XYZ file of C-alpha atoms in Angstrom:
472
model
C 0.052 0.041 -0.029
C 1.322 3.447 -0.910
C 2.464 5.697 1.805
C -0.257 8.315 1.332
C -3.012 5.675 1.008
C -1.759 4.270 4.490
C -1.958 7.829 5.976
C -5.594 8.213 4.774
C -6.461 4.843 6.266
C -4.862 5.682 9.591
C -6.691 9.064 9.628
C -10.173 7.280 9.222
C -9.333 4.952 12.052
C -7.784 7.569 14.404
C -10.298 10.410 13.773
C -13.697 9.280 12.683
C -15.251 12.311 14.389
C -14.006 14.653 11.690
C -16.485 13.103 9.256
C -19.358 12.575 11.892
C -21.105 15.740 11.405
C -22.029 15.364 7.787
C -25.070 13.287 8.067
C -26.953 13.596 4.837
C -24.369 15.698 3.171
C -23.280 14.334 -0.087
C -19.825 13.427 1.039
C -17.579 13.194 4.016
C -15.994 16.555 3.129
C -16.782 19.328 0.793
C -15.204 19.310 -2.654
C -15.585 20.617 -6.141
C -17.231 17.565 -7.316
C -19.641 17.332 -4.287
C -19.908 20.722 -2.599
C -21.836 21.022 0.567
C -24.794 23.544 0.499
C -25.682 25.257 3.594
C -29.478 25.424 3.125
C -31.050 22.686 5.006
C -27.717 21.544 6.619
C -27.083 24.495 8.977
C -26.560 22.081 12.068
C -24.048 19.947 10.094
C -22.305 23.188 8.917
C -22.029 24.422 12.508
C -20.791 20.978 13.747
C -18.013 20.807 11.280
C -16.483 24.037 12.651
C -15.223 22.709 15.978
C -14.274 19.452 14.327
C -11.897 21.234 11.822
C -10.717 23.727 14.332
C -9.773 20.969 16.728
C -7.829 19.194 13.977
C -6.050 22.399 13.094
C -5.047 22.954 16.660
C -3.520 19.524 17.224
C 0.078 19.461 18.419
C 2.290 18.560 15.394
C 3.193 15.058 16.494
C -0.567 14.291 16.522
C -1.506 15.462 13.179
C -2.565 12.994 10.407
C -3.366 13.674 6.860
C -6.940 14.525 6.193
C -8.597 12.696 3.333
C -9.806 16.043 1.808
C -6.091 17.098 1.163
C -6.034 14.658 -1.819
C -8.971 16.892 -3.283
C -7.528 20.208 -2.331
C -4.764 21.573 -2.285
C -3.495 18.249 -3.686
C -0.847 15.700 -2.652
C 2.665 15.120 -4.086
C 3.441 11.964 -5.896
C 3.828 8.967 -3.409
C 7.533 8.574 -4.471
C 8.411 12.370 -4.085
C 11.582 12.429 -2.084
C 11.720 14.292 1.194
C 14.523 16.802 1.264
C 16.175 19.410 3.447
C 17.123 22.890 2.468
C 18.747 25.958 4.033
C 17.091 29.204 2.979
C 18.354 32.817 3.691
C 15.558 34.947 4.829
C 16.172 38.729 4.533
C 14.089 39.913 7.644
C 14.193 43.593 6.368
C 11.298 42.325 4.108
C 8.133 41.544 6.131
C 5.407 38.835 5.182
C 5.702 35.564 3.604
C 9.025 34.330 2.179
C 8.714 31.438 -0.293
C 11.085 28.559 0.502
C 10.411 26.278 -2.634
C 9.227 23.558 -0.387
C 5.934 21.737 0.292
C 4.943 19.921 3.398
C 3.100 16.672 2.670
C -0.421 16.404 4.360
C 0.171 15.017 7.818
C 3.903 14.938 7.770
C 5.941 16.809 10.155
C 8.585 19.332 8.898
C 11.268 21.052 11.094
C 12.710 24.527 10.832
C 16.001 25.220 12.621
C 17.071 28.862 13.414
C 19.804 30.514 15.274
C 19.175 31.140 18.967
C 19.215 34.931 18.284
C 16.025 34.447 16.024
C 13.898 32.804 18.522
C 12.486 36.276 19.909
C 11.944 37.802 16.508
C 8.341 36.692 16.117
C 9.118 34.822 12.959
C 6.612 32.028 12.006
C 6.467 28.903 9.931
C 3.629 28.621 7.586
C 2.194 25.658 5.869
C -0.282 26.594 3.277
C -1.113 29.726 1.205
C -4.960 29.369 1.039
C -5.668 31.356 4.229
C -9.261 32.411 3.395
C -11.666 31.046 5.961
C -15.103 29.991 4.634
C -16.886 29.719 7.998
C -19.073 32.891 7.510
C -22.818 32.223 7.468
C -22.964 34.413 4.223
C -21.111 31.767 2.255
C -23.919 29.328 0.981
C -21.553 26.498 -0.352
C -18.350 24.959 0.405
C -16.167 23.641 -2.500
C -13.415 22.777 -0.196
C -12.734 22.419 3.464
C -13.123 25.949 5.154
C -9.898 26.108 6.849
C -6.629 24.454 5.666
C -3.584 26.443 6.599
C -1.524 26.636 9.689
C 0.924 29.002 11.109
C 3.491 28.097 13.866
C 5.494 30.531 16.121
C 9.279 30.151 15.759
C 9.991 30.582 19.447
C 12.654 27.892 19.844
C 15.669 26.904 17.771
C 13.948 23.825 16.315
C 10.115 24.186 15.403
C 8.228 21.103 14.347
C 5.113 21.859 12.295
C 2.522 19.686 10.448
C -0.709 20.458 8.541
C -3.419 17.883 7.894
C -3.877 19.524 4.531
C -0.238 19.930 3.731
C 0.737 23.076 1.603
C 3.631 25.290 0.404
C 6.123 26.337 3.122
C 6.833 29.952 3.985
C 8.778 31.848 6.570
C 6.770 34.658 7.967
C 8.437 37.882 8.891
C 6.811 40.518 11.075
C 6.979 44.295 10.198
C 10.134 46.024 11.500
C 12.199 42.981 12.221
C 15.724 44.010 12.869
C 17.505 40.519 12.398
C 19.019 41.192 9.110
C 19.444 37.933 7.164
C 18.669 34.658 8.917
C 19.491 31.175 7.786
C 16.541 28.713 8.230
C 17.204 24.997 7.910
C 14.068 23.021 6.869
C 13.857 19.313 6.635
C 11.534 16.572 5.611
C 9.719 18.668 2.910
C 9.211 18.064 -0.831
C 10.618 20.248 -3.615
C 8.185 22.748 -5.247
C 8.632 24.700 -8.478
C 10.131 28.068 -7.517
C 11.332 30.634 -9.754
C 12.875 33.925 -8.175
C 13.409 36.909 -10.681
C 17.033 37.746 -10.846
C 18.235 34.636 -8.811
C 16.989 31.526 -10.736
C 18.863 30.420 -13.732
C 16.392 30.049 -16.682
C 17.884 26.856 -17.915
C 17.830 25.138 -14.523
C 14.106 26.322 -14.340
C 13.292 24.710 -17.626
C 15.337 21.555 -17.075
C 14.642 20.903 -13.441
C 12.704 23.267 -11.206
C 9.464 23.619 -12.991
C 9.249 19.761 -12.672
C 9.588 19.594 -9.075
C 6.970 17.212 -7.678
C 4.934 19.496 -5.349
C 1.359 20.271 -6.517
C 1.811 24.080 -6.029
C 4.371 26.449 -7.425
C 5.786 30.020 -6.580
C 6.789 32.673 -8.950
C 8.535 35.574 -7.048
C 9.349 38.935 -8.444
C 10.738 42.113 -6.913
C 7.254 43.653 -6.417
C 4.856 40.602 -6.642
C 4.797 36.928 -5.931
C 2.312 34.391 -7.349
C 1.201 31.107 -5.708
C -0.507 28.941 -8.308
C -1.104 25.252 -9.094
C 2.223 23.540 -10.354
C 0.354 22.304 -13.470
C 0.073 25.964 -14.720
C 3.916 26.261 -14.719
C 5.026 23.009 -16.144
C 5.072 24.349 -19.626
C 6.120 28.025 -18.654
C 9.380 28.683 -20.517
C 10.055 32.110 -19.406
C 8.625 33.160 -15.934
C 11.084 36.026 -15.897
C 8.939 37.986 -18.484
C 5.829 37.212 -16.493
C 7.369 38.614 -13.306
C 8.895 41.604 -14.967
C 5.252 42.401 -16.381
C 3.852 42.220 -12.873
C 6.743 44.238 -11.486
C 5.794 46.856 -13.990
C 2.096 46.814 -12.911
C 3.010 47.215 -9.196
C 5.575 49.874 -10.131
C 3.011 51.772 -12.090
C 0.359 51.734 -9.335
C 2.911 52.621 -6.798
C 4.004 55.574 -8.813
C 0.402 56.775 -9.655
C -0.345 56.538 -5.806
C 2.765 58.254 -4.865
C 3.862 55.332 -2.745
C 7.640 55.252 -2.307
C 7.994 53.051 0.743
C 7.213 49.615 -0.466
C 8.890 47.149 1.985
C 7.550 43.921 0.570
C 6.128 42.356 -2.602
C 2.333 41.981 -3.095
C 1.187 38.451 -3.406
C -1.582 36.681 -5.641
C -2.813 33.354 -4.480
C -5.174 31.271 -6.524
C -7.681 29.211 -4.656
C -10.676 27.018 -5.476
C -12.908 29.086 -3.241
C -12.294 32.369 -1.536
C -14.078 34.283 1.134
C -15.526 37.130 -0.821
C -16.291 38.048 -4.324
C -14.494 36.869 -7.452
C -11.248 38.351 -6.231
C -10.461 40.384 -3.227
C -7.674 42.617 -2.013
C -5.260 42.270 0.971
C -2.307 40.044 1.582
C -2.535 37.934 -0.216
C -4.737 39.094 -2.961
C -7.081 36.164 -3.493
C -8.555 34.916 -6.730
C -10.516 31.839 -8.035
C -8.636 29.116 -9.752
C -9.888 30.084 -13.282
C -7.405 32.771 -13.148
C -4.471 30.400 -12.863
C -4.430 29.947 -16.564
C -4.111 33.876 -17.149
C -1.985 35.128 -14.309
C 1.281 33.621 -15.796
C 0.315 33.751 -19.478
C 2.059 36.707 -21.305
C -0.395 36.444 -24.162
C -3.371 36.983 -21.839
C -1.598 39.480 -19.760
C -0.802 41.789 -22.543
C -4.447 42.213 -23.011
C -4.822 43.521 -19.651
C -6.334 41.881 -16.470
C -8.720 44.450 -15.097
C -9.500 42.345 -12.081
C -5.912 41.838 -10.762
C -5.262 45.603 -11.608
C -8.430 46.445 -9.577
C -7.368 44.392 -6.510
C -3.862 45.794 -6.564
C -5.635 49.237 -6.703
C -7.359 48.531 -3.518
C -4.131 48.015 -1.719
C -3.205 51.548 -2.991
C -6.288 53.441 -1.979
C -6.032 55.894 0.889
C -9.053 56.939 2.914
C -8.313 60.749 2.504
C -9.207 60.750 -1.074
C -11.766 57.858 -1.343
C -15.049 59.887 -1.129
C -17.984 58.264 0.472
C -19.362 55.551 -1.732
C -16.410 55.407 -4.080
C -14.327 52.440 -2.780
C -15.338 50.391 -5.844
C -15.141 53.320 -8.092
C -11.725 54.916 -7.324
C -10.076 51.666 -7.220
C -10.670 51.360 -11.097
C -8.563 54.400 -11.622
C -5.574 52.128 -11.177
C -7.055 49.541 -13.541
C -7.437 52.183 -16.235
C -3.857 53.423 -15.634
C -2.359 49.964 -15.982
C -4.298 49.347 -19.278
C -2.947 52.571 -20.667
C 0.677 52.846 -19.171
C 1.630 49.167 -18.820
C -0.247 47.443 -21.573
C -0.328 50.133 -24.001
C -4.039 49.762 -24.442
C -6.974 52.184 -24.276
C -7.715 52.758 -20.618
C -11.331 51.873 -21.205
C -10.381 48.118 -21.059
C -13.624 47.040 -19.302
C -16.646 46.511 -21.358
C -18.586 48.606 -19.054
C -16.463 51.546 -19.988
C -16.977 51.231 -23.687
C -18.187 54.147 -25.583
C -21.747 52.660 -25.790
C -21.834 51.683 -22.173
C -20.610 55.047 -20.963
C -23.226 56.945 -23.158
C -25.877 54.566 -21.885
C -24.917 55.145 -18.265
C -24.686 58.819 -18.527
C -28.018 59.218 -20.121
C -29.558 56.923 -17.385
C -27.991 59.027 -14.616
C -28.700 62.524 -15.860
C -32.290 61.612 -16.693
C -33.113 60.507 -13.284
C -32.521 63.017 -10.609
C -33.173 60.510 -7.937
C -30.036 58.566 -8.874
C -26.757 59.065 -6.777
C -23.533 59.264 -8.688
C -21.972 56.386 -6.631
C -24.778 53.999 -7.057
C -23.271 52.241 -10.038
C -19.368 51.914 -10.054
C -18.953 52.313 -13.730
C -21.128 55.423 -13.803
C -19.231 56.961 -10.959
C -15.946 56.024 -12.822
C -16.927 58.207 -15.659
C -16.589 61.372 -13.436
C -12.893 60.361 -12.771
C -12.356 59.405 -16.291
C -13.486 62.811 -17.448
C -10.883 64.416 -15.218
C -8.249 62.037 -16.726
C -9.227 63.051 -20.176
C -9.450 66.795 -19.214
C -6.024 66.919 -17.189
C -4.115 63.710 -17.588
C -2.573 61.258 -15.051
C -0.127 63.723 -13.856
C -2.831 65.713 -12.150
C -3.888 62.577 -10.297
C -0.383 61.758 -9.199
C 0.139 65.296 -7.992
C -3.002 65.128 -5.821
C -2.290 61.697 -4.461
C 1.248 62.873 -3.371
C -0.373 65.977 -1.907
C -2.683 63.880 0.214
C 0.134 61.476 1.156
C 2.054 64.368 2.566
C -0.719 66.180 4.500
C -0.158 66.887 8.163
C -2.736 64.989 10.232
C -4.441 68.153 11.107
C -5.039 68.920 7.390
C -6.637 65.574 6.608
C -10.332 65.298 5.983
C -12.244 63.881 8.699
C -15.688 63.497 7.385
C -17.097 62.758 3.866
C -18.101 66.434 3.612
C -14.551 67.365 4.181
C -13.329 64.742 1.643
C -15.550 65.995 -1.084
C -14.729 69.644 -0.334
C -11.029 68.876 -0.342
C -11.174 66.962 -3.551
C -12.897 69.804 -5.332
C -10.584 72.518 -4.009
C -7.336 70.512 -4.428
C -8.002 69.101 -7.797
C -9.289 72.617 -9.065
C -6.065 74.167 -8.021
C -4.018 71.500 -9.353
C -5.944 71.756 -12.708
C -5.911 75.571 -12.576
C -9.765 75.313 -13.318
C -12.940 75.859 -11.357
C -14.538 72.430 -10.944
C -17.417 73.597 -8.966
C -19.878 73.443 -11.911
C -18.557 70.096 -12.834
C -19.162 68.674 -9.403
C -22.727 70.261 -9.386
C -23.558 68.753 -12.645
C -22.777 65.436 -11.224
C -24.900 66.293 -8.223
C -21.898 65.751 -5.824
C -22.575 68.024 -2.774
C -19.896 70.379 -1.751
C -19.957 73.394 0.650
C -20.406 76.998 -0.404
C -16.975 77.777 1.151
C -15.252 75.076 -0.988
C -17.043 76.398 -4.085
C -16.133 79.991 -3.167
C -12.449 78.975 -2.832
C -12.160 78.200 -6.530
C -14.292 80.870 -8.111
C -11.229 82.947 -9.196
C -10.404 80.100 -11.564
C -11.963 79.660 -15.073
C -14.886 77.355 -15.225
C -14.307 73.774 -16.592
C -16.625 71.270 -18.001
C -15.728 68.101 -19.950
C -17.887 69.376 -23.024
C -19.859 72.460 -23.818
C -23.060 72.627 -21.867
C -22.464 69.349 -20.105
C -24.583 67.594 -19.190
C -27.414 68.913 -21.403
C -26.746 66.393 -24.290
C -27.443 63.621 -22.123
C -30.729 65.024 -20.894
C -32.178 65.297 -24.404
C -34.998 62.868 -25.415
C -34.147 60.036 -27.844
């Protein structure tokens, strides 16, 4: 009997309770083929949480492989060799550091660090799929709701195991002052890992991309990607992919005036995420259907509005995000990347086509009850008109200005945010935008409007928005 089959058999003998709460659900654990639907099974869903939480809190020497691991995130081949490796971790760079190793489900790995590193709050992470699916608002589970673990490195030797396995990382807290630290890892499995500027392309093509682990890592200077190994087996040139993503992050940093990047962003592809089709944060999460696009240069050159959008969320700042515009102002960054990185028209989303914009403008201006922020791609036209009128430099100038504001000058309310955006953009553009705001029914104070009356009035077109008020 193969090693992993034995582990699954032992798990079924040692821990039958972890399948006990399913009752009439279609399978012992949720999967893509047999998802669990919450409706009608609320009690079973509730019972599953303490079962999995108990499993995930077990001491490492008591952990056994969970049978769901074979379904997701996957298992290495039975004959994959267990190896050791010493990785050099630059603790000046916070967050996750890829190791190019994978922990098999239920198998213990060890991390050995110098004594001086035991008080630095480093952690050993197994698994990149950190989204939790326990929320009642999630009606269906297509995988086990919690499958990653993280262990404090508080002794020179840390032993860690995860019933679901996963890629191995060293987590570094912010403001760590250790410098470079050697971490020796043992009993893990080699995973495809390409690091821009470090990995030899020939070694990648002939060896590394065929490493046996089911998940791979592509690591650039400003962005890392965790994706299924199957999506890199035929990838000949990961360097050009990572250089593309580095340009994207650089572009968004530059537009936002962000000069203090301390660590790369990270994308993680997952079978099921906790919210939406993608979501921002660290890591940025997306569903698995994006795995075939995120490292494909042909696809990337056509732009990826969704990933640009989620990176944009990580660049938004509350001072200039007016009330109701979180999902509007984020798309400024998508437009910018389409134009500046991909060399494409900034209206790369179907909802920003000429026909769609015309339709949305007519709908908005003909119905005075509508609020300009009620539809994201209607509200985005407001900002797009400012781009068309004054260029990207005006946005960059404003974002830098907001970045450098003393705390006392920062807007405290939505009213103050709208007023400051009107006044600051008007002064940056050298135009009075008061009538433009009024046309869009964006409320501002009389004091803010008076502050820019000495400037010539600007509208995106003569008599705006009368053309959109005319009958068909």
